[in-house]
CSV table of C-alpha atoms in Angstrom, one decimal:
chain,number,residue,atom,x,y,z
A,506,LEU,CA,-93.6,91.9,-10.3
A,507,SER,CA,-92.4,89.3,-7.9
A,508,GLN,CA,-95.6,89.8,-5.9
A,509,LEU,CA,-97.6,88.9,-9.0
A,510,ASN,CA,-95.5,85.9,-9.9
A,511,ARG,CA,-97.1,84.1,-7.0
A,512,GLN,CA,-100.5,84.6,-8.6
A,513,GLU,CA,-102.1,83.5,-11.8
A,514,GLY,CA,-102.1,86.1,-14.6
A,515,TRP,CA,-105.6,86.4,-16.0
A,516,GLY,CA,-106.2,89.7,-17.7
A,517,LEU,CA,-104.0,92.6,-18.9
A,518,THR,CA,-104.9,96.0,-20.4
A,519,THR,CA,-103.6,99.5,-20.3
A,520,ASP,CA,-104.9,103.0,-19.8
A,521,GLY,CA,-102.1,104.4,-21.9
A,522,ARG,CA,-100.0,105.2,-18.8
A,523,VAL,CA,-99.9,102.0,-16.8
A,524,LEU,CA,-100.5,98.3,-17.3
A,525,ILE,CA,-103.6,97.1,-15.5
A,526,ALA,CA,-103.6,93.4,-14.5
A,527,SER,CA,-105.8,90.9,-12.8
A,528,ASP,CA,-104.8,87.7,-11.1
A,529,GLY,CA,-108.2,85.9,-10.6
A,530,SER,CA,-108.9,87.4,-7.2
A,531,ASP,CA,-110.8,90.7,-6.5
A,532,ASN,CA,-107.6,92.7,-6.9
A,533,ILE,CA,-106.5,94.9,-9.8
A,534,TYR,CA,-102.8,95.7,-10.1
A,535,PHE,CA,-101.3,98.8,-11.7
A,536,LEU,CA,-97.9,98.2,-13.1
A,537,ASP,CA,-95.2,100.4,-14.6
A,538,PRO,CA,-94.9,99.3,-18.3
A,539,ARG,CA,-91.2,100.0,-18.4
A,540,ASN,CA,-90.1,97.6,-15.6
A,541,PHE,CA,-93.4,95.9,-14.5
A,542,SER,CA,-92.9,97.3,-11.0
A,543,LEU,CA,-96.1,97.4,-8.9
A,544,GLU,CA,-97.4,101.0,-8.6
A,545,SER,CA,-100.6,100.2,-6.7
A,546,THR,CA,-103.3,97.7,-6.0
A,547,LEU,CA,-107.0,98.2,-6.0
A,548,ARG,CA,-109.6,95.8,-4.4
A,549,VAL,CA,-112.8,95.7,-6.4
A,550,GLU,CA,-115.6,95.7,-3.9
A,551,GLY,CA,-119.1,95.1,-4.9
A,552,LYS,CA,-121.8,92.5,-5.7
A,553,GLN,CA,-122.6,90.6,-8.9
A,554,PRO,CA,-126.2,90.6,-10.1
A,555,ASP,CA,-126.7,87.2,-8.4
A,556,GLY,CA,-125.7,88.8,-5.0
A,557,GLU,CA,-122.3,87.1,-4.8
A,558,ARG,CA,-119.4,89.4,-4.1
A,559,ILE,CA,-117.1,90.1,-7.0
A,560,TRP,CA,-114.3,87.5,-7.1
A,561,SER,CA,-112.3,85.7,-9.8
A,562,ILE,CA,-111.8,88.8,-12.0
A,563,ASN,CA,-110.7,87.6,-15.4
A,564,GLU,CA,-110.3,89.4,-18.7
A,565,LEU,CA,-109.9,93.2,-18.7
A,566,GLU,CA,-110.6,96.0,-21.2
A,567,PHE,CA,-110.2,99.7,-20.6
A,568,THR,CA,-111.9,102.6,-22.4
A,569,HIS,CA,-112.9,106.1,-21.5
A,570,GLY,CA,-112.0,105.8,-17.8
A,571,LEU,CA,-113.9,102.5,-17.4
A,572,LEU,CA,-112.5,99.1,-16.7
A,573,PHE,CA,-114.6,96.3,-18.1
A,574,PHE,CA,-114.1,92.8,-16.6
A,575,ASN,CA,-115.7,89.5,-16.5
A,576,VAL,CA,-116.0,87.1,-13.6
A,577,TRP,CA,-114.8,83.5,-14.2
A,578,TYR,CA,-117.7,81.2,-15.0
A,579,LYS,CA,-120.3,84.0,-14.8
A,580,ASP,CA,-122.5,85.4,-17.6
A,581,TRP,CA,-121.9,89.0,-16.6
A,582,ILE,CA,-119.6,91.9,-17.5
A,583,GLY,CA,-118.7,94.2,-14.7
A,584,VAL,CA,-117.8,97.9,-15.3
A,585,PHE,CA,-115.6,99.7,-12.8
A,586,ASP,CA,-115.1,103.5,-12.9
A,587,LEU,CA,-111.4,104.0,-12.0
A,588,GLN,CA,-111.8,107.7,-11.2
A,589,LYS,CA,-114.7,107.2,-8.8
A,590,ARG,CA,-113.3,103.8,-7.6
A,591,SER,CA,-116.7,102.2,-7.8
A,592,ILE,CA,-118.8,99.7,-9.7
A,593,VAL,CA,-120.9,101.2,-12.4
A,594,GLN,CA,-122.6,98.0,-13.5
């Protein structure tokens, strides 16, 4: 968790096994819910509808294997397939 303490905490959800957190960058962090230790980090690569790269990932929601997120100050909801490791929308 000390790695995340240097970042801002923006979004938090769970897939029922791990906590999934965002810090306002293009990274998603997977944490052990028992001790908040970092299990893995995933960089979300892709473009927003306006052509800008995905950055400033904010609020997170998880359902049916999909991670929904918004981008700070954008009118767009991104959808990331965690199994395929790719942007769906």
